[in-house]
mmCIF file of C-alpha atoms in Angstrom:
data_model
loop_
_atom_site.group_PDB
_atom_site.id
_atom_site.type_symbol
_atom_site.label_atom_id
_atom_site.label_comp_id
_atom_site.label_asym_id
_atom_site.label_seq_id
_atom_site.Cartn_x
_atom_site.Cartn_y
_atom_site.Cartn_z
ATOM 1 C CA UNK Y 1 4.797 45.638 -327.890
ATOM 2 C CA UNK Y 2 6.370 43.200 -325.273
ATOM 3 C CA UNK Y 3 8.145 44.925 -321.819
ATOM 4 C CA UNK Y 4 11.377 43.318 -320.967
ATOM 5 C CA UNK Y 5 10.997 41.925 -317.951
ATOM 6 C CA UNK Y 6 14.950 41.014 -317.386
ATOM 7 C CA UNK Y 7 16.301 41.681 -314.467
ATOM 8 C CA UNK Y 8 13.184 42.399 -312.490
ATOM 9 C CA UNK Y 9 13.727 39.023 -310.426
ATOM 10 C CA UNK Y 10 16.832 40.764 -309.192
ATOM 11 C CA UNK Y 11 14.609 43.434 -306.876
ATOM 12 C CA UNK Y 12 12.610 40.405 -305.449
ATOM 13 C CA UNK Y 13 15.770 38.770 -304.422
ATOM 14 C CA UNK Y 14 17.528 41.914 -302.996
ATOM 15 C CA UNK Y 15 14.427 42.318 -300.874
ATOM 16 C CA UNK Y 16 14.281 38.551 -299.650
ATOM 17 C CA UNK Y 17 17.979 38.507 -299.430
ATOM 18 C CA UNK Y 18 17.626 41.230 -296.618
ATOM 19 C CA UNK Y 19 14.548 39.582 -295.285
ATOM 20 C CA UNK Y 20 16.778 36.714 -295.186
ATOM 21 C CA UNK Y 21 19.865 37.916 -293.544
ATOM 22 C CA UNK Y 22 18.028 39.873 -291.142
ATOM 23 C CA UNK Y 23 16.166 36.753 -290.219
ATOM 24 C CA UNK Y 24 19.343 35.258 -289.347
ATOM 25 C CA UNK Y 25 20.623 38.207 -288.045
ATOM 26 C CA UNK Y 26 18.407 37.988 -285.448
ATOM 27 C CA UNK Y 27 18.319 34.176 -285.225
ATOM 28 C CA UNK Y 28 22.315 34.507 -284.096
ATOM 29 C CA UNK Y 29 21.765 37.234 -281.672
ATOM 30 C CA UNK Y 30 18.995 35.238 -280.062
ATOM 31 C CA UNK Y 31 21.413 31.977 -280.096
ATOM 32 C CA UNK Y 32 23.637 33.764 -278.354
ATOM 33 C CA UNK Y 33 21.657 35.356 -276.064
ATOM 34 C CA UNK Y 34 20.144 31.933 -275.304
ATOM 35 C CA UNK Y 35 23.360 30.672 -274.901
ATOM 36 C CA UNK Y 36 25.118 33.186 -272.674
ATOM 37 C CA UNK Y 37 21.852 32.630 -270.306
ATOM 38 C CA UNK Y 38 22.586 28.727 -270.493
ATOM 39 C CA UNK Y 39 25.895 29.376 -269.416
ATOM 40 C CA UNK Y 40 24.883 31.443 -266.347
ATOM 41 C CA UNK Y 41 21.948 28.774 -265.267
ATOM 42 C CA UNK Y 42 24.316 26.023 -265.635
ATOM 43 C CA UNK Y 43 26.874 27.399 -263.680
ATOM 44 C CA UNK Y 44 24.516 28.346 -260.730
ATOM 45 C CA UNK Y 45 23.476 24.809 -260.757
ATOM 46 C CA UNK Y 46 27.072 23.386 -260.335
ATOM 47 C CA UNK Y 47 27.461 26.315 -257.713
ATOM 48 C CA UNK Y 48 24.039 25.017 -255.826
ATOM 49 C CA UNK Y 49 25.129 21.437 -256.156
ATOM 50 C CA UNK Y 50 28.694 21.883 -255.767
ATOM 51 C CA UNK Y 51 28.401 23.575 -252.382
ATOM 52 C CA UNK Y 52 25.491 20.815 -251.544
ATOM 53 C CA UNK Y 53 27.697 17.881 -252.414
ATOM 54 C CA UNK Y 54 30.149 19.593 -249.909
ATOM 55 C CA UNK Y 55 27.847 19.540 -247.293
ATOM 56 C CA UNK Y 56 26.873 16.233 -248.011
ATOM 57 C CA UNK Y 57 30.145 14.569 -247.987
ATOM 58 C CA UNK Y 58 31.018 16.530 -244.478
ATOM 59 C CA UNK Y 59 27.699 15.176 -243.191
ATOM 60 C CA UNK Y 60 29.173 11.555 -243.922
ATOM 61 C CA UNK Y 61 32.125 12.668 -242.768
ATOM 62 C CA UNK Y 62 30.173 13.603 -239.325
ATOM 63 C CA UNK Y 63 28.853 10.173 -239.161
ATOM 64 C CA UNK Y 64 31.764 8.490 -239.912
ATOM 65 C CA UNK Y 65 33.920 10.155 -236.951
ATOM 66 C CA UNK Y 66 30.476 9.641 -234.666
ATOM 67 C CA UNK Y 67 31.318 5.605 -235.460
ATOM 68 C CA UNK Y 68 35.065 6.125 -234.571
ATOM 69 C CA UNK Y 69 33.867 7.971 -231.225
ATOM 70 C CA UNK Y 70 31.587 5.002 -231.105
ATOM 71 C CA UNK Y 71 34.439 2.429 -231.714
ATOM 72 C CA UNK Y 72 36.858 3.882 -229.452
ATOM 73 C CA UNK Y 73 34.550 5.026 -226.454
ATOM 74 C CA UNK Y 74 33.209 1.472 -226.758
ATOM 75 C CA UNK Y 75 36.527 -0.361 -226.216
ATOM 76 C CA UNK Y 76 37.237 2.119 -223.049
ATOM 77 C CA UNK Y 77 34.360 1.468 -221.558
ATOM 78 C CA UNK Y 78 35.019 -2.041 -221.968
ATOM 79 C CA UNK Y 79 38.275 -1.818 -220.042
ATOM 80 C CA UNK Y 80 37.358 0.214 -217.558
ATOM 81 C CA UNK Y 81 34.140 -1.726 -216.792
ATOM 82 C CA UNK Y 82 35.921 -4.863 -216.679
ATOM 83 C CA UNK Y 83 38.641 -3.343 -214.223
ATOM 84 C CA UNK Y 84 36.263 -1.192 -211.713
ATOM 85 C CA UNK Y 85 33.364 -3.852 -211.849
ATOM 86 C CA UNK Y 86 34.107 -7.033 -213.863
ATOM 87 C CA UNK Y 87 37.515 -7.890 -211.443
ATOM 88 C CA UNK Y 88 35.930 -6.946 -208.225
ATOM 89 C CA UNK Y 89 32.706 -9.204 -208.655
ATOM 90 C CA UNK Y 90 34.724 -11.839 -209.483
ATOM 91 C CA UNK Y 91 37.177 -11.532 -206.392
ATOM 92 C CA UNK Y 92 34.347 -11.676 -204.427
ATOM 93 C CA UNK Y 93 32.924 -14.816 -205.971
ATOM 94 C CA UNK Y 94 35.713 -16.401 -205.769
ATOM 95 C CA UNK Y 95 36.902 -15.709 -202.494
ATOM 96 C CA UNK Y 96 33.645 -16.965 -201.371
ATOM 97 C CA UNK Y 97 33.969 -20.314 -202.891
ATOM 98 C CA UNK Y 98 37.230 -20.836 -201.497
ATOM 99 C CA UNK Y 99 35.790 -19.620 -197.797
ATOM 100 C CA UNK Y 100 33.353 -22.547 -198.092
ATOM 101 C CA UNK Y 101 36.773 -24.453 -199.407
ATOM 102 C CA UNK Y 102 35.981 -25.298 -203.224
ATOM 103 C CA UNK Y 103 39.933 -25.133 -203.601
ATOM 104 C CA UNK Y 104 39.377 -25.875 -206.843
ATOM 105 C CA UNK Y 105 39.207 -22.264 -207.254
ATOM 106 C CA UNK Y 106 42.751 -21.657 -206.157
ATOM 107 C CA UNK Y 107 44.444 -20.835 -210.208
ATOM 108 C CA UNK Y 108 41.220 -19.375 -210.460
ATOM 109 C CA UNK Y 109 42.021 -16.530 -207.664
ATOM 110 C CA UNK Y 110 45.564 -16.237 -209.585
ATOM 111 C CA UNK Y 111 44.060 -16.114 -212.646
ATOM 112 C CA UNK Y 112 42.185 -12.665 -211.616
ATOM 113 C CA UNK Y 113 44.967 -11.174 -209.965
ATOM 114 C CA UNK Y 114 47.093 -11.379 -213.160
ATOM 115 C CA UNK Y 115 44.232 -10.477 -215.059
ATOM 116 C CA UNK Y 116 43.207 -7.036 -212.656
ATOM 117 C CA UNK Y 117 47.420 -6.289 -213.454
ATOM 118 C CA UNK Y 118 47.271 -6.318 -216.964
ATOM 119 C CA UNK Y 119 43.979 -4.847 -217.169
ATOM 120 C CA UNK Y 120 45.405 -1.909 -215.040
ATOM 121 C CA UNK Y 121 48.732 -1.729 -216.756
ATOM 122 C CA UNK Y 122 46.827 -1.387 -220.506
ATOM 123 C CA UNK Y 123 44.392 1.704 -218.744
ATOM 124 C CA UNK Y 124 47.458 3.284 -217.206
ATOM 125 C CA UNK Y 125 49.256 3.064 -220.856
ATOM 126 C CA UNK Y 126 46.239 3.718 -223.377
ATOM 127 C CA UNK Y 127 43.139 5.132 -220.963
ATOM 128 C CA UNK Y 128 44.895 8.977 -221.676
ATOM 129 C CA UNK Y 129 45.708 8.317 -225.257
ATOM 130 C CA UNK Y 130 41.888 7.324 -225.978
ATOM 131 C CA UNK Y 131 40.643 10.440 -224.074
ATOM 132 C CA UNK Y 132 43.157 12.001 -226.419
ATOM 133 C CA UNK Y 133 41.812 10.399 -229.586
ATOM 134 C CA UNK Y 134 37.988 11.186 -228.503
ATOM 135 C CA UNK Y 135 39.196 14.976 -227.855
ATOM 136 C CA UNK Y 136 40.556 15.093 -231.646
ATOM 137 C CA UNK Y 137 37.247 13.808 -232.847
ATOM 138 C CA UNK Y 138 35.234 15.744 -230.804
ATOM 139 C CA UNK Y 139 37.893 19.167 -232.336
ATOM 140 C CA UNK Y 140 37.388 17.425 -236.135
ATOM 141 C CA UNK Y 141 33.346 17.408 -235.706
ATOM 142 C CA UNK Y 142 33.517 21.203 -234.997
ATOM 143 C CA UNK Y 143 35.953 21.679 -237.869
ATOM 144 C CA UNK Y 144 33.825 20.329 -240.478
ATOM 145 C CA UNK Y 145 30.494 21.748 -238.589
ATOM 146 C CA UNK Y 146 31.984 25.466 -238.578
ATOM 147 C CA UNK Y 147 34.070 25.438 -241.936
ATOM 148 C CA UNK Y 148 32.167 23.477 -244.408
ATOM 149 C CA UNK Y 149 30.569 26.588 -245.620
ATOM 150 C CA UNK Y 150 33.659 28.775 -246.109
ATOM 151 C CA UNK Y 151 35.608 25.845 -247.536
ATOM 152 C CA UNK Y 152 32.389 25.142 -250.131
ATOM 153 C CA UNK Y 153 32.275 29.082 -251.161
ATOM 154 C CA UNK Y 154 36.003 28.717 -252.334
ATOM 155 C CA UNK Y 155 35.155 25.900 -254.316
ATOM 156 C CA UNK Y 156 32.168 26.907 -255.980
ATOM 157 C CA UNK Y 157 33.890 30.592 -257.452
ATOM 158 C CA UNK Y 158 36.604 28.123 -259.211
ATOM 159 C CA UNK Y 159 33.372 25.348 -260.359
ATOM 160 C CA UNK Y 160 32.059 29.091 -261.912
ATOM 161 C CA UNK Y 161 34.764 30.386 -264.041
ATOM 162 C CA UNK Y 162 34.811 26.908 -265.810
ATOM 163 C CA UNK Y 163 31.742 28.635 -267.681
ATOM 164 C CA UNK Y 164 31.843 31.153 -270.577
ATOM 165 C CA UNK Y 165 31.043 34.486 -269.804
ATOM 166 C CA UNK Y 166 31.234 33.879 -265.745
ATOM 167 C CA UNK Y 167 33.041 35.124 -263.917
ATOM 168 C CA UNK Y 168 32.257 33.602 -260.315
ATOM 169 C CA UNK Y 169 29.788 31.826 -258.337
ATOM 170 C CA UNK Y 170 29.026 32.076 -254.582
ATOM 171 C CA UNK Y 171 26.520 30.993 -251.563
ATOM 172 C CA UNK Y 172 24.684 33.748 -250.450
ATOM 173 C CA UNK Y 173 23.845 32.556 -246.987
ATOM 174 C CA UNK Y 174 26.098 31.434 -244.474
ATOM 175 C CA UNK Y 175 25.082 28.116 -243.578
ATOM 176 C CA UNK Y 176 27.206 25.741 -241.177
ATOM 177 C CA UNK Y 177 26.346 22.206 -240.707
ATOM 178 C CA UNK Y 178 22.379 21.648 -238.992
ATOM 179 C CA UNK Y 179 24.336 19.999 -235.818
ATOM 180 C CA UNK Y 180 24.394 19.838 -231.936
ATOM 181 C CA UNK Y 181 26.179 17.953 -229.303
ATOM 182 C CA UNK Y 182 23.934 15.518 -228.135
ATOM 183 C CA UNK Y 183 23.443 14.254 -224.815
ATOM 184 C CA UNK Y 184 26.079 11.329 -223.586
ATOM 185 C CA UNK Y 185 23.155 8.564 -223.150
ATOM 186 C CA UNK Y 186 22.840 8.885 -227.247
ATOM 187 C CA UNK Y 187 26.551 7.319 -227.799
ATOM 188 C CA UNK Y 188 26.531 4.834 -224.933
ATOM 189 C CA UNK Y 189 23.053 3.482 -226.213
ATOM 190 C CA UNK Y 190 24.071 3.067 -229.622
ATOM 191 C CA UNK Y 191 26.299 0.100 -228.920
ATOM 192 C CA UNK Y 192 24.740 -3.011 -229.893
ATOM 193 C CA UNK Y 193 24.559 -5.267 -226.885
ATOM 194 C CA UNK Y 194 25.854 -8.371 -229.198
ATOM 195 C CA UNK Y 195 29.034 -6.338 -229.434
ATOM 196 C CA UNK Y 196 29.213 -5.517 -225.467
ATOM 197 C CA UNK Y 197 28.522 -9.277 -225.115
ATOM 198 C CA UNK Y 198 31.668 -10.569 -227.026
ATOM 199 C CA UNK Y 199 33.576 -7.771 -225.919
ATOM 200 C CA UNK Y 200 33.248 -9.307 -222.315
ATOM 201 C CA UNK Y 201 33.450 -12.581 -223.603
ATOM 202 C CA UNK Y 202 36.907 -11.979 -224.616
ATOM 203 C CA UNK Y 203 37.990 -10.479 -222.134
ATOM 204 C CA UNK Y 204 36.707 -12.953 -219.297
ATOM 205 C CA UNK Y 205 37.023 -16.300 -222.063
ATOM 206 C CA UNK Y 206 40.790 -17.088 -219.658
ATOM 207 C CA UNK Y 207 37.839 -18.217 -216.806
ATOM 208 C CA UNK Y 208 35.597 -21.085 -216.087
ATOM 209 C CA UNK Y 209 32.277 -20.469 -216.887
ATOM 210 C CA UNK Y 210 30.148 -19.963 -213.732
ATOM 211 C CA UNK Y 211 33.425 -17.195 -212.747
ATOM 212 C CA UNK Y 212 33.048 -15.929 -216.657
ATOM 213 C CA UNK Y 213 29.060 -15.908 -216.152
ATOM 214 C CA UNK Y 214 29.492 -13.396 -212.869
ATOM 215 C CA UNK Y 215 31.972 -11.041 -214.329
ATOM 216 C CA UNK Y 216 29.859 -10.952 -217.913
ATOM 217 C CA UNK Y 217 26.452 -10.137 -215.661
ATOM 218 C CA UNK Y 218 28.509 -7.655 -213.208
ATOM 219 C CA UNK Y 219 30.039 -6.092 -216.722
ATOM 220 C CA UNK Y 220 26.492 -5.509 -218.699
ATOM 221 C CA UNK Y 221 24.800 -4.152 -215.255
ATOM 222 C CA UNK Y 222 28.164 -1.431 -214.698
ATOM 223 C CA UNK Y 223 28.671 -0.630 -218.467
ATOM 224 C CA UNK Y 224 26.214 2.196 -219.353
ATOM 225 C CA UNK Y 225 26.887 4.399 -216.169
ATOM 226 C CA UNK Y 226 30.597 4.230 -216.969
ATOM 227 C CA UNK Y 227 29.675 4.813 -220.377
ATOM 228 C CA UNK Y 228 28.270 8.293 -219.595
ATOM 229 C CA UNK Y 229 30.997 8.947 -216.960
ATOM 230 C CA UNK Y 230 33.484 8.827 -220.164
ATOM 231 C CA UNK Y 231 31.718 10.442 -222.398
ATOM 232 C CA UNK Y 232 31.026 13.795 -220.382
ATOM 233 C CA UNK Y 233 34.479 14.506 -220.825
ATOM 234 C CA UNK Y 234 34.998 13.473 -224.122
ATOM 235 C CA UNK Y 235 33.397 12.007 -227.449
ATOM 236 C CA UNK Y 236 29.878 13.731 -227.454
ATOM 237 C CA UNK Y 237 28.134 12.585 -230.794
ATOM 238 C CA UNK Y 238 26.430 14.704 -233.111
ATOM 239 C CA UNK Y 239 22.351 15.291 -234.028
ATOM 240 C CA UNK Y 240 20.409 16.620 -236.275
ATOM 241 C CA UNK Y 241 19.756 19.913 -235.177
ATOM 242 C CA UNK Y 242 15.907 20.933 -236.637
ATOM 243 C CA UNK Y 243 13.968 18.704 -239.364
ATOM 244 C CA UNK Y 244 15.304 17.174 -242.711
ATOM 245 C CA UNK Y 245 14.297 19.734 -245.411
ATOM 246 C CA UNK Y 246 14.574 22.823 -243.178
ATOM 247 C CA UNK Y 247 16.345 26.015 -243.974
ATOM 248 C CA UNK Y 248 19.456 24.469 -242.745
ATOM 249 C CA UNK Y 249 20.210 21.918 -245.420
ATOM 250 C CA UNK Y 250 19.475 24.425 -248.237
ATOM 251 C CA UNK Y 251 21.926 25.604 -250.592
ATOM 252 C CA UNK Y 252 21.382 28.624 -252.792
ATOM 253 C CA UNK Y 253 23.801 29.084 -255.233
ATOM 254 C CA UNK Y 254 24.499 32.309 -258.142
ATOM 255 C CA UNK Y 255 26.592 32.984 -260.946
ATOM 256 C CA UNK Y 256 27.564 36.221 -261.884
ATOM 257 C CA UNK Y 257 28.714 37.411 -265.428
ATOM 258 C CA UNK Y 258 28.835 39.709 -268.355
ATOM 259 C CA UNK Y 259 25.612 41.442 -269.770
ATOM 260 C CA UNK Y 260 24.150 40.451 -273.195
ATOM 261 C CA UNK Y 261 26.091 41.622 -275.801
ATOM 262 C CA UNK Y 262 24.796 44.330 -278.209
ATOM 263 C CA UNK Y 263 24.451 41.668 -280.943
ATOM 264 C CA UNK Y 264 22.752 39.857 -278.797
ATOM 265 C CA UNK Y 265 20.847 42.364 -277.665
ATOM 266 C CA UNK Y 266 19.891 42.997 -280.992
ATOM 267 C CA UNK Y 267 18.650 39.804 -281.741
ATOM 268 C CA UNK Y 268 16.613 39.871 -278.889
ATOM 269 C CA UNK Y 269 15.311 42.942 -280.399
ATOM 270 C CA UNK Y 270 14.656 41.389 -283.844
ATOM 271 C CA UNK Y 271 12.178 38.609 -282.014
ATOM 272 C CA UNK Y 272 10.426 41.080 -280.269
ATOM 273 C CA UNK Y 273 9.561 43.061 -283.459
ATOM 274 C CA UNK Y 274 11.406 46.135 -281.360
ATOM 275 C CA UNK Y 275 7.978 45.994 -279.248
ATOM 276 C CA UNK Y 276 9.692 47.069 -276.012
ATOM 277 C CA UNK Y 277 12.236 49.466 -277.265
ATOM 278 C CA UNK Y 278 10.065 52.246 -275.662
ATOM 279 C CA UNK Y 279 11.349 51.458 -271.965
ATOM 280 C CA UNK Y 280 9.289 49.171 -270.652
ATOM 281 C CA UNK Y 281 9.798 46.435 -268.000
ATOM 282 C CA UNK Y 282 11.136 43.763 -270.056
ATOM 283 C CA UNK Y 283 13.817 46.186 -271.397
ATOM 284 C CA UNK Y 284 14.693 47.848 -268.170
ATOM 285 C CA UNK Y 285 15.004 44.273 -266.478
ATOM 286 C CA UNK Y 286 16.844 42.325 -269.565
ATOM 287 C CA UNK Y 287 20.361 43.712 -269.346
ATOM 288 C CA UNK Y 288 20.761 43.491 -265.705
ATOM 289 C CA UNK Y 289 19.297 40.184 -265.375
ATOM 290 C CA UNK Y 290 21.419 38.642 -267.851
ATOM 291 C CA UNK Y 291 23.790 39.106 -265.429
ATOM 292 C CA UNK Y 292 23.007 36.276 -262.613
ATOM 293 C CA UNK Y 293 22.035 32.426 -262.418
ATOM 294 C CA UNK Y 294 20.376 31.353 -259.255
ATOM 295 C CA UNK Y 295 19.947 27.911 -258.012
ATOM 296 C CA UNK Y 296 19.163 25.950 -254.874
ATOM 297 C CA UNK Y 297 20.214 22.431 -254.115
ATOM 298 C CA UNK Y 298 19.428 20.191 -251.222
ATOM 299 C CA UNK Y 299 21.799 18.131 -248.909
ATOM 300 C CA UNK Y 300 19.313 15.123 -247.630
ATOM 301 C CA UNK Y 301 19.407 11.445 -245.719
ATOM 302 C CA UNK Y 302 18.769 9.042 -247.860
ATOM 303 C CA UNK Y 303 17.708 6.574 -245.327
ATOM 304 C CA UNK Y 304 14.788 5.931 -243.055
ATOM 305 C CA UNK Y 305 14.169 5.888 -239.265
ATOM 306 C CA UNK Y 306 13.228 8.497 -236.581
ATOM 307 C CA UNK Y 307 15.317 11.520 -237.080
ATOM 308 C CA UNK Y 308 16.092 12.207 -233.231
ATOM 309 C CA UNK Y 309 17.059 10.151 -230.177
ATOM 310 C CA UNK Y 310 19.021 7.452 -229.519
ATOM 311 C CA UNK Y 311 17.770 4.945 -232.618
ATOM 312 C CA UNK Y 312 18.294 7.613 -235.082
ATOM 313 C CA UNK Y 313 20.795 6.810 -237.591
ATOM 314 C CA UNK Y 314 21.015 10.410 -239.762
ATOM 315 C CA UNK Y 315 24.724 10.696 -238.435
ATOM 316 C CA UNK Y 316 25.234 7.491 -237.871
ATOM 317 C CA UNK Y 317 24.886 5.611 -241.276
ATOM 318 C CA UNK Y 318 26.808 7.354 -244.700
ATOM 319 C CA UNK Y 319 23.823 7.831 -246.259
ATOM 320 C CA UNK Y 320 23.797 11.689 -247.111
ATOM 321 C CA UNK Y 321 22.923 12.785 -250.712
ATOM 322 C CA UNK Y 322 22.796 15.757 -252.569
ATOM 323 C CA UNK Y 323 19.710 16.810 -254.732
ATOM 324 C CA UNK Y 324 18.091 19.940 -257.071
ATOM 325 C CA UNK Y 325 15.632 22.204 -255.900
ATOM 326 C CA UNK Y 326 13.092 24.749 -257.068
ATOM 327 C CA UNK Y 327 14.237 28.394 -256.171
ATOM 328 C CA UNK Y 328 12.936 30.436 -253.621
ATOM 329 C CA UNK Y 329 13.431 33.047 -252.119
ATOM 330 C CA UNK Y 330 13.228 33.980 -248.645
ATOM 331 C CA UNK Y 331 14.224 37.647 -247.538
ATOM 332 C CA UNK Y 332 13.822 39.494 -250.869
ATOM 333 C CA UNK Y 333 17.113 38.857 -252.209
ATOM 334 C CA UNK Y 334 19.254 40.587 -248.825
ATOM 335 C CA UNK Y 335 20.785 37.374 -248.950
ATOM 336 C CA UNK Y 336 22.428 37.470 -252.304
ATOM 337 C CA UNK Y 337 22.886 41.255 -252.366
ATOM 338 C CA UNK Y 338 24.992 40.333 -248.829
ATOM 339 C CA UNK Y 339 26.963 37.956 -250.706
ATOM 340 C CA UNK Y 340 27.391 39.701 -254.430
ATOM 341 C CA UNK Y 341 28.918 42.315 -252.741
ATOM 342 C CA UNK Y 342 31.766 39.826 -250.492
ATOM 343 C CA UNK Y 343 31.611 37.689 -254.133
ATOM 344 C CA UNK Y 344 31.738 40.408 -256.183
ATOM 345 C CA UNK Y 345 33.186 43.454 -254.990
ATOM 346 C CA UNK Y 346 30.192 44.689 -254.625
ATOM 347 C CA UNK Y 347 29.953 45.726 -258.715
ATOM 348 C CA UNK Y 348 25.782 45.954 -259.614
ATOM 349 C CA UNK Y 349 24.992 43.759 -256.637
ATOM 350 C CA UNK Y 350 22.647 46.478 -255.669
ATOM 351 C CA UNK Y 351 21.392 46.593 -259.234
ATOM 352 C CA UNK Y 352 20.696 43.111 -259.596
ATOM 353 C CA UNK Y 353 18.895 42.720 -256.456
ATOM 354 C CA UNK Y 354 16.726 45.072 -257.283
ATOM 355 C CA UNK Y 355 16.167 43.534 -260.690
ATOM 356 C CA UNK Y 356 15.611 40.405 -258.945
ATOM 357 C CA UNK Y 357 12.831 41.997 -256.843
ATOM 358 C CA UNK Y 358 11.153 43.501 -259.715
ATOM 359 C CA UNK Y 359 11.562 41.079 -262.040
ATOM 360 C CA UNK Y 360 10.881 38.141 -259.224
ATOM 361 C CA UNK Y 361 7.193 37.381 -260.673
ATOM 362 C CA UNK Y 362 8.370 37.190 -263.679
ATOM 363 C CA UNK Y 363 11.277 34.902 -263.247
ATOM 364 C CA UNK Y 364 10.502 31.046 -264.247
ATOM 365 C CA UNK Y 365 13.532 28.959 -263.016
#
């Protein structure tokens, strides 16, 4: 007698069915887990290399306004050289020739006294305005030096939110431009002597040339003490305070945002066979960590050259770029607790940190 076997297929396919839809169950929970931890990574990056890229572009900015102090600085030295020492040389040369009467010289003699009163008459007009325009530089250096950082944590919580399940991004350490004044000889050196030469040359080109050749010769010899006269009272440059690569052009950024979500959770769950589901570290750490994205980006000189002194071109030359770095860590997290909590309000920062500890040898970022 023959069993009918009808129908048995059915319990095969019930059980695969739930094998199945477990499977992708779990394969959805784990997508979104996955995703959700994307989401915080990626925006920590654009936080780190948001805020870099600020620094970068106020570093350019710092070089730029160094060449401006250059430019103008450069032109008043020019004038003032040519009136205090360029003029008088050439009076005296002059009124020697015509002593040993070379009366020749005569327009030559006029020439200089209408040059020494327009000279004067363009210091008297523009000398305080340029002093004026080197202070405003000099105030615009120590704008960008003391406010990239604030202005670069305000941009990086709104380059955050542009990511699901963020809801901001900061800089944990307070970090103002790597800078110092430097001393007044770096500014008056950088001047190319081709460009002090034509300067002159212009100036004196109304003269013969043996007259021309004295004030050009008094000019070069007078220029760099006046140079540094000017420049103590206004139009320091800016250096590199430290080494490229030191603490000071690092930029860590985070991302903070909701936990995993309990079907994520669950999925996570699923791929771990429930393994850790009796408390242990993974499962304590999980939840909170989902939490954060860290990053750390790098603001750099993309240029060679000695980094110090008067040949150094680091803020001289609009060469600044902004890589990705490795994360570390350097203080145990303080610095990111410090900053959660202004970020934050303060909500888990504590919590997180000391996930972060914990879970620090753990981490692979």
């Amino acid at each position: 007698m023959r069993t009918d076997t009808r129908g048995s297929i059915i319990i095969v396919t019930l059980f695969a069915a739930s094998f199945i839809i477990g499977l992708i169950f779990g394969m959805h929970g784990i997508g979104h887990a996955i995703h959700t931890g994307d989401a915080k990574r990626d925006a920590a990056d654009a936080v780190a290399y948001s805020g870099a890229a600020l620094h970068a572009h106020a570093m350019n900015e710092e070089a730029l306004i160094n060449l401006a102090k250059l430019t103008v600085l450069s032109v008043y030295t020019a004038a003032v050289t040519v009136e205090s020492i360029g003029i008088p040389a050439m009076s005296t040369y002059i009124a020697g020739l015509l002593a040993a009467l070379q009366l020749e010289y005569i327009p030559q003699a006029v020439e200089v006294g209408e040059f020494a009163a327009e000279t004067g008459a363009w210091l008297a007009a523009n000398g305080p305005k340029l002093t004026r325009v080197l202070k405003a530089l000099d105030e615009a250096q120590d704008a960008l030096a003391n406010d990239t950082y604030r202005l670069a944590n305000l941009r990086v919580m709104l380059t955050a939110r542009d990511f699901i399940n963020v809801r901001s991004g900061f800089l944990a350490q307070r970090n103002d431009l790597p800078l110092k004044k430097t001393t007044t000889a770096v500014t008056c050196a950088k001047v190319p002597p081709e460009t002090l030469l034509q300067q002159f040359a212009a100036a004196y080109k109304r003269f013969q040339p043996d007259v021309l050749g004295v004030g050009l010769a008094a000019s070069e010899a007078g220029y760099m003490p006046i140079c540094l006269g000017l420049a103590a009272g206004a139009g320091q440059a800016r250096e590199i305070l430290g080494k490229l690569g030191d603490e000071g052009f690092q930029v860590r950024g985070y991302a903070l945002g909701q936990e995993l979500r309990t079907q994520e959770e669950g999925g996570v769950r699923v791929a771990a066979w429930q393994r850790d589901e009796g408390g242990g570290q993974i499962t304590r750490l999980r939840q909170t960590l989902s939490q954060v994205g860290l990053a750390q980006a790098e603001f750099y000189f993309d240029g060679r050259g000695p980094q110090t002194g008067a040949n150094s071109d680091l803020l001289f030359a609009l060469k600044w770029r902004v890589r990705m770095r490795r994360y570390r860590d350097l203080d145990n997290f303080a610095t990111f607790s410090g900053g959660c909590t202004r970020a934050f309000g303060g909500l888990s920062c504590g919590e997180i940190a000391a996930a972060l500890r914990q879970g620090e040898s753990l981490i692979i970022h």
